[in-house]
Amino acid sequence: MLESLLALGGLVLLRDSVEWEGRDLLKALIKKSALCGEQVHVLGCEVSEEEFREGFDSSINSRVVYHDFFRDPFNWSKTGEAFPGGPLGALRAMCRTTDPRPSTIALDSLSWLLLHFPCTTVCQTLHTLRNQGSCCGDSSLVQQVNVLGLLHEELHGPGPLGALSSLAQTEVTLGGTMIQASAHILYRKPRHQPTHQVDPTTHLTFNLRLSKKERETRDNLTLPFQFSSEKQQALLRSEPNQASSHILYEPDAYDDLDPEDPDDDLDV
Amino acid sequence: MFPELNNLLNTTPDKAEQGKLTLLCDAKTDGSFLVHHFLSFYLKANCKVCFVALVQSFSHYNIVGQKLGWNSGPCAFEAGVGTTELNPWPWPLFLSPLGHHHPRNSTLACEAQAWASVLLARYCAHMRRLGGISLTVARERGQLVFLEALKSSVDIFFQTPSEPQPLQFLREASAGDLRPLYAFVREALKPGDDEEASWRPPVLLVDDLSVLLSLGMGAVAVLDFIHYCRATVCAELKGNIVALVHDRGDAEDEENDLLLSGLSHQSHLILRAEGLATGFCKDVHGQLRILWRRPSKPTAQRDPSLTYQYKIQDKTASFFAKGLSPAVL
């Protein structure tokens, strides 16, 4: 199951709750990546490095780089050791690291980032991380990057959750009953582009095609209520304090304009 | 402390775990009995305790602690009485009746110390008869650092303090964070000189965090404060934190819900006291849900979640399985 979660690449969202913790699954995925020889960078905001590395042996620990934003994320101790740009700056720096380029980035946790930074900024950074491989022009260097994000469902409203879901390739929701835990996995396969355009007018019971003569007649048709150029110019030139008003009338083909007054013969 | 609760949590003052955050929350009932339990638990365990009391006065906790009468063993600092080193406390306190004797005079100093030891022993016996741990004594000997917010908030409002105060945010129109309060906690619990090396790992106790929301702090600011306390007290000093948060439930308080959820995710142990769904009952005062999280070692034999009902009596609290109150058996 772990291989299939890492196979698609992109953002893997691990949604956990108070009763069903997701950190163990996150660590299992990190362990899996490290055992495959990959470099894993962890943005640690919620637990100490010592606690996070518990359970990892030396071979895995050597491949896991822990960026510690737990001890002093806001530089309250004023020791000056804070990474410039904070946690998001560190994430962006991971995009630019080339030697060696991390193939798995773990965020512990996305919830911490969402509580401290605007949702739009976090989503933009995740988008940049995801497309890390396409930063350089050479397509041979395009590398599948796994971004593992731990998300605590209860802390966020439907807006941020929906935004992150739309960015994620894979979503794992942890839950369970009294007896055992369960994980609901949702894969978003990439959309396929159509290879040829289908002509919608084939196989119809009615005719949608026009002959050449019909096409010409249609193009020469004057639409009703279409302004002549004279009327257009008059309207465009109209001034607000006009003393007199003008009536512009355009007769159509059926009008019979007679300059005589039709009421002339009335004897009133 | 309540021995029955210790049994449920499978812990005693001698073998308390370290580096843990315990979250106490109450819904439709008063969970402050849990605060009193942990206060006495860690004082009995000889830990250095920093108590940030935002809701009640010092004398309230002192009186309740003595009334509950949970001291079943020897007085904690009797063990220190037999040392030959001059303990900075308590002998100056007991020295005043002897007049202005210079402490550097060795003969007089030994006499003073002997006299102080006798007085101490008598005081301990007296406290044992009363049946409680005195917070006053714990504070005097430096084991307890008590921030009485009710008193210091008045000082902050009506005087202009020269140096930053822990509750500085009360004076500021838009206080962004609780950095001064964190600085106070860090200063109170940092390991001191050798004479304090006998204290067990430090403990931070907060009663309660929901009040900070009412006082104008945002939920994220309170979460950050606990985050920093965790980094210092739990991770660096290998101590423990116990904090109480109220669950408003129906009140639709989003900030409080965020605080409760955020703290729940950071906690190792959650004790949730709930009123009974059926309403008030004379024999069962509520039910207690215990949830263990983030185990360092997988403990297959222990259920992660347990529920018990309880009744708070005059001097103790009894816990029993649901539906098995002694009144109905």
Coordinates of C-alpha atoms in Angstrom, one line a residue:
Chain A
M1 CA 0.0 0.0 0.0
L2 CA 2.8 2.4 0.8
E3 CA 4.3 2.0 -2.7
S4 CA 1.0 2.8 -4.3
L5 CA 0.7 6.0 -2.2
L6 CA 4.2 7.1 -3.4
A7 CA 3.8 6.0 -7.0
L8 CA 1.7 8.8 -8.3
G9 CA 4.0 11.5 -7.0
G10 CA 2.8 15.0 -6.3
L11 CA 1.0 15.9 -3.1
V12 CA -0.1 13.1 -0.8
L13 CA -2.5 14.5 1.8
L14 CA -2.7 12.5 5.1
R15 CA -5.8 13.6 6.9
D16 CA -5.9 12.6 10.5
S17 CA -7.9 13.4 13.6
V18 CA -7.4 13.5 17.4
E19 CA -8.4 9.8 17.8
W20 CA -6.6 8.5 14.7
E21 CA -3.1 10.0 14.5
G22 CA -1.4 10.3 11.1
R23 CA 2.2 10.8 12.2
D24 CA 3.0 7.1 12.3
L25 CA 1.8 6.8 8.7
L26 CA 3.8 9.8 7.7
K27 CA 6.9 8.2 9.3
A28 CA 6.2 4.9 7.6
L29 CA 6.1 6.7 4.2
I30 CA 9.3 8.5 5.0
K31 CA 10.9 5.2 6.0
K32 CA 9.8 3.6 2.7
S33 CA 11.3 6.5 0.7
A34 CA 14.5 6.4 2.6
L35 CA 14.8 2.6 2.2
C36 CA 14.6 3.1 -1.6
G37 CA 17.7 5.3 -1.3
E38 CA 15.9 8.6 -1.7
Q39 CA 16.7 11.8 0.1
V40 CA 13.9 13.0 2.4
H41 CA 13.6 16.5 3.8
V42 CA 11.3 17.0 6.7
L43 CA 9.8 20.4 7.7
G44 CA 9.3 19.7 11.4
C45 CA 7.0 22.2 13.2
E46 CA 5.1 20.1 15.7
V47 CA 7.4 17.7 17.4
S48 CA 11.0 17.8 18.4
E49 CA 13.7 16.3 16.1
E50 CA 14.4 13.7 18.8
E51 CA 10.8 12.6 19.0
F52 CA 10.5 12.5 15.2
R53 CA 13.5 10.4 14.6
E54 CA 12.4 7.8 17.1
G55 CA 12.0 4.5 15.4
F56 CA 14.4 5.3 12.6
D57 CA 17.6 3.4 12.4
S58 CA 20.9 4.9 11.4
S59 CA 20.6 4.1 7.7
I60 CA 17.3 5.9 7.5
N61 CA 18.4 8.8 9.7
S62 CA 21.3 9.5 7.5
R63 CA 18.9 10.1 4.5
V64 CA 16.4 12.2 6.5
V65 CA 17.2 15.9 6.8
Y66 CA 15.2 17.5 9.6
H67 CA 14.5 21.3 9.3
D68 CA 13.7 22.2 12.9
F69 CA 11.0 24.7 13.2
F70 CA 9.7 23.3 16.5
R71 CA 12.2 24.7 18.9
D72 CA 12.0 28.3 18.1
P73 CA 9.8 29.0 15.0
F74 CA 9.3 32.7 15.6
N75 CA 12.8 33.5 17.0
W76 CA 11.5 34.4 20.5
S77 CA 14.8 33.5 22.0
K78 CA 16.5 36.0 19.7
T79 CA 19.5 33.9 19.1
G80 CA 19.5 34.8 15.4
E81 CA 19.5 31.2 14.3
A82 CA 16.2 31.5 12.6
F83 CA 16.0 30.6 8.9
P84 CA 15.3 33.8 6.9
G85 CA 11.8 33.6 5.5
G86 CA 10.6 31.2 8.1
P87 CA 9.2 27.7 7.3
L88 CA 7.9 28.7 3.8
G89 CA 11.2 30.2 3.0
A90 CA 12.8 26.9 3.9
L91 CA 10.4 25.1 1.7
R92 CA 11.1 27.3 -1.3
A93 CA 14.8 26.8 -0.7
M94 CA 14.2 23.1 -1.0
C95 CA 13.0 23.7 -4.5
R96 CA 16.2 25.4 -5.4
T97 CA 18.5 22.8 -3.8
T98 CA 20.2 20.8 -6.5
D99 CA 22.8 18.7 -4.8
P100 CA 21.2 16.3 -4.1
R101 CA 17.7 17.3 -5.0
P102 CA 15.2 16.0 -2.4
S103 CA 12.8 13.5 -3.9
T104 CA 10.5 13.4 -0.9
I105 CA 9.5 16.4 1.2
A106 CA 7.4 15.7 4.4
L107 CA 5.4 18.5 6.0
D108 CA 4.8 18.0 9.7
S109 CA 2.4 19.5 9.6
L110 CA 0.4 21.3 6.9
S111 CA -2.1 22.3 9.6
W112 CA 0.6 24.3 11.4
L113 CA 1.5 26.1 8.2
L114 CA -2.2 26.9 7.5
L115 CA -2.7 28.3 11.0
H116 CA 0.3 30.7 10.7
F117 CA 0.2 31.6 7.0
P118 CA -2.6 32.6 4.6
C119 CA -4.1 29.6 2.8
T120 CA -3.3 31.1 -0.6
T121 CA 0.4 31.4 0.2
V122 CA 0.6 27.9 1.4
C123 CA -1.2 26.6 -1.7
Q124 CA 1.1 28.5 -4.0
T125 CA 4.2 27.1 -2.2
L126 CA 2.8 23.6 -2.5
H127 CA 2.1 24.1 -6.2
T128 CA 5.7 25.2 -6.7
L129 CA 7.0 22.3 -4.7
R130 CA 4.9 19.9 -6.7
N131 CA 6.1 21.2 -10.1
Q132 CA 9.7 21.3 -8.8
G133 CA 10.8 18.9 -11.5
S134 CA 9.7 21.2 -14.3
C135 CA 11.6 24.1 -13.1
C136 CA 14.6 23.4 -15.3
G137 CA 14.1 23.3 -19.0
D138 CA 15.7 19.9 -19.6
S139 CA 13.0 17.3 -19.6
S140 CA 15.4 14.5 -18.7
L141 CA 15.8 16.0 -15.3
V142 CA 12.1 16.1 -14.6
Q143 CA 11.9 14.2 -11.3
Q144 CA 8.9 12.9 -9.5
V145 CA 8.7 14.7 -6.2
N146 CA 6.6 13.3 -3.4
V147 CA 5.2 16.0 -1.0
L148 CA 3.7 14.3 2.0
G149 CA 1.5 16.7 4.0
L150 CA 0.0 15.8 7.4
L151 CA -3.3 17.6 7.9
H152 CA -5.4 17.7 11.1
E153 CA -9.0 17.8 9.8
E154 CA -10.7 19.4 12.8
L155 CA -8.6 22.5 12.7
H156 CA -9.7 23.8 9.3
G157 CA -12.9 24.9 7.6
P158 CA -14.2 23.5 4.3
G159 CA -12.4 26.2 2.3
P160 CA -8.8 25.4 3.1
L161 CA -9.6 21.6 3.1
G162 CA -11.2 21.9 -0.3
A163 CA -8.3 23.9 -1.7
L164 CA -5.7 21.4 -0.5
S165 CA -7.8 18.5 -1.8
S166 CA -7.8 20.0 -5.2
L167 CA -4.0 20.2 -5.1
A168 CA -3.5 16.7 -3.9
Q169 CA -2.9 13.7 -6.2
T170 CA -3.6 11.3 -3.3
E171 CA -5.7 11.7 -0.2
V172 CA -5.6 9.3 2.7
T173 CA -8.2 9.8 5.4
L174 CA -7.6 8.0 8.7
G175 CA -10.4 6.7 10.8
G176 CA -11.6 3.5 12.3
T177 CA -13.8 1.9 14.9
M178 CA -13.1 0.6 18.4
I179 CA -11.7 -2.6 17.0
Q180 CA -9.3 -1.4 14.3
A181 CA -8.0 1.6 12.4
S182 CA -8.8 2.2 8.7
A183 CA -7.5 4.4 5.9
H184 CA -9.7 5.7 3.0
I185 CA -7.5 6.4 0.0
L186 CA -8.5 8.6 -2.9
Y187 CA -6.4 8.7 -6.0
R188 CA -6.7 11.5 -8.6
K189 CA -5.5 10.1 -11.9
P190 CA -4.2 12.8 -14.3
R191 CA -6.7 13.8 -16.9
H192 CA -6.3 12.5 -20.5
Q193 CA -6.4 14.9 -23.5
P194 CA -8.6 13.9 -26.5
T195 CA -6.5 12.8 -29.5
H196 CA -8.9 14.0 -32.2
Q197 CA -11.8 16.3 -32.4
V198 CA -15.2 14.7 -33.0
D199 CA -17.6 16.3 -35.4
P200 CA -20.8 16.9 -33.5
T201 CA -22.9 17.2 -36.7
T202 CA -22.6 13.6 -37.8
H203 CA -25.2 11.0 -37.0
L204 CA -28.0 13.5 -36.4
T205 CA -31.7 13.1 -37.5
F206 CA -31.8 16.8 -38.5
N207 CA -29.7 18.9 -40.8
L208 CA -27.2 21.3 -39.2
R209 CA -25.2 22.1 -42.4
L210 CA -25.6 25.1 -44.6
S211 CA -25.2 25.2 -48.4
K212 CA -23.1 27.9 -50.0
K213 CA -26.1 30.0 -51.1
E214 CA -27.7 29.7 -47.6
R215 CA -24.4 30.8 -46.1
E216 CA -24.2 33.9 -48.3
T217 CA -27.8 34.9 -47.5
R218 CA -27.2 34.6 -43.9
D219 CA -24.1 36.8 -44.0
N220 CA -25.9 39.5 -45.9
L221 CA -28.8 39.7 -43.5
T222 CA -29.2 42.9 -41.7
L223 CA -30.2 42.4 -38.2
P224 CA -33.2 44.3 -36.9
F225 CA -32.5 47.1 -34.4
Q226 CA -29.0 47.5 -35.8
F227 CA -27.9 51.0 -35.8
S228 CA -26.9 52.7 -39.0
S229 CA -23.6 54.6 -38.9
E230 CA -25.4 57.9 -38.9
K231 CA -27.4 57.0 -35.8
Q232 CA -24.3 55.6 -34.1
Q233 CA -22.4 58.8 -34.7
A234 CA -25.3 60.9 -33.5
L235 CA -25.6 58.9 -30.3
L236 CA -21.8 59.1 -29.7
R237 CA -21.8 62.8 -30.2
S238 CA -24.8 63.5 -28.0
E239 CA -24.3 66.3 -25.5
P240 CA -25.9 66.5 -22.1
N241 CA -27.3 70.0 -22.5
Q242 CA -28.8 69.7 -25.9
A243 CA -31.5 72.3 -26.5
S244 CA -33.5 70.3 -29.0
S245 CA -33.8 66.6 -29.4
H246 CA -33.6 64.7 -32.6
I247 CA -35.6 61.7 -33.6
L248 CA -33.6 59.3 -35.6
Y249 CA -35.7 56.8 -37.5
E250 CA -34.6 54.2 -39.9
P251 CA -37.3 52.8 -42.0
D252 CA -37.0 49.1 -42.9
A253 CA -38.1 47.5 -46.1
Y254 CA -41.8 47.3 -45.2
D255 CA -42.3 51.0 -44.3
D256 CA -44.3 53.2 -46.5
L257 CA -43.2 56.7 -45.8
D258 CA -45.6 59.3 -46.9
P259 CA -44.6 62.9 -46.3
E260 CA -48.3 64.0 -46.2
D261 CA -50.1 64.4 -43.0
P262 CA -52.6 61.6 -42.8
D263 CA -55.0 63.6 -40.7
D264 CA -55.1 66.4 -43.3
D265 CA -58.6 65.5 -44.6
L266 CA -60.2 65.7 -41.2
D267 CA -62.6 68.6 -40.8
V268 CA -62.1 69.4 -37.1
Chain B
M1 CA -4.4 13.6 44.6
F2 CA -6.9 10.9 44.0
P3 CA -5.3 7.4 44.3
E4 CA -8.1 5.8 42.3
L5 CA -7.3 8.2 39.4
N6 CA -3.6 7.2 39.7
N7 CA -4.7 3.6 39.3
L8 CA -6.7 4.4 36.2
L9 CA -3.8 6.2 34.7
N10 CA -1.4 3.5 35.8
T11 CA 1.0 6.0 37.4
T12 CA 2.3 7.1 40.8
P13 CA 4.3 10.1 41.9
D14 CA 7.4 7.9 42.0
K15 CA 7.2 6.8 38.4
A16 CA 5.6 9.7 36.6
E17 CA 6.4 9.8 32.9
Q18 CA 8.4 12.7 31.6
G19 CA 8.1 15.0 28.6
K20 CA 4.3 14.7 28.3
L21 CA 1.5 17.2 27.7
T22 CA -1.7 16.3 29.5
L23 CA -4.8 18.1 28.4
L24 CA -7.7 18.4 30.8
C25 CA -11.0 19.4 29.4
D26 CA -14.5 19.7 30.8
A27 CA -17.8 19.9 29.1
K28 CA -21.0 20.7 31.0
T29 CA -19.3 20.2 34.3
D30 CA -16.4 21.5 36.4
G31 CA -13.2 19.8 35.7
S32 CA -11.1 21.7 38.2
F33 CA -10.9 18.7 40.5
L34 CA -8.4 17.3 37.9
V35 CA -6.3 20.4 38.3
H36 CA -6.1 19.9 42.1
H37 CA -5.2 16.3 41.5
F38 CA -2.3 17.0 39.3
L39 CA -1.1 19.9 41.4
S40 CA -0.8 17.7 44.5
F41 CA 0.5 14.7 42.4
Y42 CA 3.5 16.6 41.1
L43 CA 4.2 18.3 44.4
K44 CA 4.2 14.9 46.1
A45 CA 6.5 13.7 43.3
N46 CA 9.0 16.3 44.4
C47 CA 8.8 18.1 41.0
K48 CA 9.4 21.8 40.7
V49 CA 6.0 23.2 39.7
C50 CA 5.1 26.5 37.9
F51 CA 1.4 27.1 38.4
V52 CA -0.2 29.8 36.2
A53 CA -3.5 30.3 38.0
L54 CA -5.7 32.5 35.9
V55 CA -9.0 31.7 37.5
Q56 CA -8.7 31.4 41.3
S57 CA -6.6 32.8 44.1
F58 CA -3.7 31.2 45.8
S59 CA -5.7 30.6 49.0
H60 CA -8.4 28.8 47.1
Y61 CA -6.0 26.1 45.9
N62 CA -4.3 26.0 49.2
I63 CA -7.5 25.4 51.1
V64 CA -8.9 22.9 48.7
G65 CA -5.6 21.0 48.7
Q66 CA -5.6 20.8 52.5
K67 CA -9.2 19.9 52.7
L68 CA -8.9 17.0 50.2
G69 CA -6.3 15.6 52.6
W70 CA -4.3 13.5 50.2
N71 CA -1.0 13.3 52.0
S72 CA -0.6 9.6 52.8
G73 CA 3.2 9.5 53.0
P74 CA 5.9 11.3 54.9
C75 CA 6.0 15.0 54.4
A76 CA 8.0 15.6 51.2
F77 CA 10.7 17.8 52.6
E78 CA 11.4 15.8 55.7
A79 CA 13.9 14.0 53.6
G80 CA 15.9 17.2 53.3
V81 CA 15.9 18.0 57.0
G82 CA 18.6 15.5 57.7
T83 CA 21.2 17.1 55.5
T84 CA 24.2 18.8 57.0
E85 CA 24.3 21.6 54.5
L86 CA 22.7 24.9 55.4
N87 CA 19.5 25.0 53.4
P88 CA 18.8 28.6 52.5
W89 CA 15.2 28.0 53.6
P90 CA 14.0 27.4 56.2
W91 CA 16.5 28.3 58.8
P92 CA 16.5 32.1 58.3
L93 CA 12.7 32.0 58.9
F94 CA 13.2 30.2 62.2
L95 CA 16.3 32.2 63.1
S96 CA 14.5 35.5 63.9
P97 CA 13.4 34.4 67.4
L98 CA 17.0 33.8 68.3
G99 CA 18.0 37.4 67.8
H100 CA 20.7 38.9 65.6
H101 CA 23.1 36.1 65.4
H102 CA 25.5 36.2 62.5
P103 CA 25.0 33.1 60.4
R104 CA 28.7 32.7 59.7
N105 CA 29.4 32.0 63.4
S106 CA 29.7 28.2 63.2
T107 CA 28.6 27.3 66.7
L108 CA 25.5 29.5 66.6
A109 CA 24.8 28.3 63.0
C110 CA 24.8 24.7 64.1
E111 CA 22.5 25.5 67.0
A112 CA 20.2 27.4 64.7
Q113 CA 20.1 24.6 62.3
A114 CA 19.3 22.1 65.0
W115 CA 16.5 24.4 66.3
A116 CA 15.2 24.8 62.8
S117 CA 15.2 21.0 62.2
V118 CA 13.1 20.6 65.3
L119 CA 10.7 23.2 64.3
L120 CA 10.5 21.7 60.8
A121 CA 9.7 18.3 62.1
R122 CA 7.0 19.7 64.3
Y123 CA 5.5 21.6 61.4
C124 CA 5.5 18.5 59.2
A125 CA 3.8 16.5 61.8
H126 CA 1.2 19.2 62.2
M127 CA 0.7 19.3 58.4
R128 CA 0.3 15.5 58.3
R129 CA -2.3 15.8 61.0
L130 CA -4.2 18.3 58.9
G131 CA -3.8 15.9 56.1
G132 CA -2.6 18.1 53.2
I133 CA 0.3 19.5 51.3
S134 CA 0.5 23.1 52.0
L135 CA 1.0 25.3 49.0
T136 CA 2.4 27.9 51.2
V137 CA 5.1 25.6 52.4
A138 CA 5.9 24.5 48.8
R139 CA 6.1 28.1 47.7
E140 CA 8.3 29.1 50.6
R141 CA 10.8 26.3 49.9
G142 CA 10.9 27.2 46.2
Q143 CA 9.2 24.1 44.9
L144 CA 6.2 26.0 43.7
V145 CA 6.2 29.1 41.6
F146 CA 2.7 30.5 41.7
L147 CA 1.5 33.2 39.3
E148 CA -1.7 34.6 40.9
A149 CA -3.2 36.3 37.9
L150 CA -6.1 37.8 39.8
K151 CA -3.7 39.8 41.9
S152 CA -1.2 40.7 39.3
S153 CA -3.8 41.8 36.8
V154 CA -4.9 44.4 39.2
D155 CA -1.3 45.6 39.6
I156 CA -1.0 45.8 35.8
F157 CA -4.1 47.8 35.3
F158 CA -3.6 50.3 38.1
Q159 CA 0.1 50.7 38.1
T160 CA 2.7 51.2 35.4
P161 CA 5.2 48.4 35.8
S162 CA 8.7 49.3 34.9
E163 CA 9.7 45.9 33.6
P164 CA 7.7 43.5 31.3
Q165 CA 5.1 41.5 33.3
P166 CA 3.9 38.0 32.4
L167 CA 0.4 39.3 31.8
Q168 CA 1.5 42.3 29.9
F169 CA -1.0 41.6 27.2
L170 CA -3.8 42.9 29.4
R171 CA -2.4 46.4 29.0
E172 CA -1.8 46.2 25.3
A173 CA -4.6 47.0 22.8
S174 CA -3.5 44.4 20.3
A175 CA -1.2 42.0 21.9
G176 CA 0.0 39.5 19.3
D177 CA 1.5 36.9 21.4
L178 CA 2.2 35.6 24.9
R179 CA 5.9 36.0 24.8
P180 CA 6.2 37.6 28.3
L181 CA 4.2 34.8 29.9
Y182 CA 6.4 32.2 28.2
A183 CA 9.5 34.1 29.4
F184 CA 8.1 34.0 33.0
V185 CA 7.5 30.2 32.7
R186 CA 11.0 29.6 31.3
E187 CA 12.6 31.7 34.0
A188 CA 10.6 29.9 36.7
L189 CA 11.4 26.4 35.6
K190 CA 15.0 26.7 34.4
P191 CA 17.4 24.6 36.3
G192 CA 18.9 26.6 39.1
D193 CA 22.0 26.1 41.2
D194 CA 23.1 22.9 42.9
E195 CA 20.8 23.3 45.9
E196 CA 17.8 22.9 43.6
A197 CA 19.2 19.8 41.9
S198 CA 17.1 17.7 44.1
W199 CA 13.9 18.7 42.4
R200 CA 12.5 16.2 39.9
P201 CA 11.8 17.4 36.3
P202 CA 9.7 20.6 36.2
V203 CA 6.0 20.8 35.6
L204 CA 3.9 23.6 34.2
L205 CA 0.3 23.7 35.3
V206 CA -2.2 26.2 33.7
D207 CA -5.7 26.8 35.0
D208 CA -7.2 27.5 32.5
L209 CA -6.4 28.4 28.9
S210 CA -9.9 29.3 27.9
V211 CA -9.7 32.4 30.0
L212 CA -6.9 33.7 27.8
L213 CA -9.3 33.7 24.9
S214 CA -11.8 35.7 26.9
L215 CA -9.1 38.2 27.7
G216 CA -8.5 38.9 24.1
M217 CA -5.8 36.6 22.9
G218 CA -6.4 34.6 19.7
A219 CA -6.5 30.9 19.7
V220 CA -3.3 30.7 17.5
A221 CA -1.4 32.9 20.1
V222 CA -2.4 30.6 22.9
L223 CA -1.4 27.5 20.8
D224 CA 1.9 29.2 20.1
F225 CA 2.5 29.8 23.8
I226 CA 1.9 26.1 24.6
H227 CA 4.1 25.2 21.6
Y228 CA 7.0 27.1 23.1
C229 CA 6.3 25.7 26.6
R230 CA 6.4 22.3 25.1
A231 CA 9.7 22.9 23.4
T232 CA 11.2 24.2 26.6
V233 CA 9.5 22.2 29.4
C234 CA 8.8 18.9 27.7
A235 CA 11.5 18.6 25.0
E236 CA 14.4 20.5 26.6
L237 CA 13.9 20.0 30.4
K238 CA 12.1 16.7 30.1
G239 CA 9.3 18.0 32.2
N240 CA 5.5 17.8 31.9
I241 CA 2.7 20.2 31.2
V242 CA -0.9 20.0 32.4
A243 CA -3.4 22.5 31.0
L244 CA -7.2 22.8 31.4
V245 CA -9.4 24.0 28.6
H246 CA -13.2 24.3 28.7
D247 CA -15.3 22.8 26.0
R248 CA -18.2 25.1 25.3
G249 CA -19.9 22.6 23.2
D250 CA -23.1 24.3 22.0
A251 CA -21.9 27.8 22.3
E252 CA -20.4 27.9 18.8
D253 CA -17.2 29.4 20.0
E254 CA -14.9 28.8 17.0
E255 CA -11.8 30.1 18.7
N256 CA -12.3 27.8 21.7
D257 CA -12.9 24.8 19.4
L258 CA -9.8 25.6 17.5
L259 CA -7.8 25.9 20.7
L260 CA -9.2 22.6 22.0
S261 CA -8.6 20.7 18.8
G262 CA -5.1 22.2 18.3
L263 CA -4.1 21.2 21.9
S264 CA -5.7 17.8 21.5
H265 CA -3.4 17.1 18.6
Q266 CA -0.3 18.2 20.7
S267 CA -1.3 16.1 23.7
H268 CA -0.1 12.8 24.9
L269 CA -3.0 12.2 27.3
I270 CA -6.4 13.8 27.2
L271 CA -8.7 13.6 30.3
R272 CA -12.2 14.8 29.5
A273 CA -14.7 15.3 32.3
E274 CA -18.3 15.4 31.0
G275 CA -21.6 15.9 32.7
L276 CA -24.0 13.1 32.3
A277 CA -26.2 13.3 29.2
T278 CA -29.2 12.5 31.3
G279 CA -28.6 15.5 33.6
F280 CA -27.8 15.9 37.3
C281 CA -27.4 12.9 39.5
K282 CA -26.7 12.7 43.2
D283 CA -24.5 9.6 43.1
V284 CA -22.7 10.1 39.8
H285 CA -21.3 13.5 39.1
G286 CA -20.0 12.9 35.7
Q287 CA -18.0 10.7 33.5
L288 CA -14.3 10.8 32.6
R289 CA -12.9 9.9 29.2
I290 CA -9.3 9.0 29.1
L291 CA -7.5 9.1 25.7
W292 CA -3.9 8.1 25.3
R293 CA -2.1 9.5 22.2
R294 CA 1.3 9.5 20.7
P295 CA 2.7 6.5 22.5
S296 CA 6.5 6.3 22.4
K297 CA 6.3 2.6 22.5
P298 CA 3.4 0.7 21.1
T299 CA 1.4 -0.6 24.1
A300 CA -0.8 -3.3 22.6
Q301 CA -2.3 -4.3 25.8
R302 CA -3.6 -0.9 26.7
D303 CA -6.8 0.4 25.2
P304 CA -6.2 3.9 23.8
S305 CA -9.5 5.1 25.2
L306 CA -11.4 4.4 28.4
T307 CA -14.5 5.8 30.0
Y308 CA -15.3 5.9 33.7
Q309 CA -17.9 7.6 35.8
Y310 CA -17.0 9.4 39.0
K311 CA -18.3 10.9 42.2
I312 CA -16.6 13.7 44.0
Q313 CA -16.8 13.2 47.8
D314 CA -15.7 15.4 50.6
K315 CA -12.1 14.4 50.7
T316 CA -11.6 12.2 47.6
A317 CA -13.2 11.1 44.3
S318 CA -14.2 7.6 43.5
F319 CA -14.1 6.2 39.9
F320 CA -16.1 3.3 38.7
A321 CA -17.1 1.7 35.4
K322 CA -20.1 3.1 33.6
G323 CA -23.4 2.0 35.3
L324 CA -21.7 0.5 38.2
S325 CA -22.0 3.2 40.8
P326 CA -22.1 1.9 44.3
A327 CA -25.5 3.6 44.8
V328 CA -27.1 1.4 42.2
L329 CA -25.4 -1.9 42.9

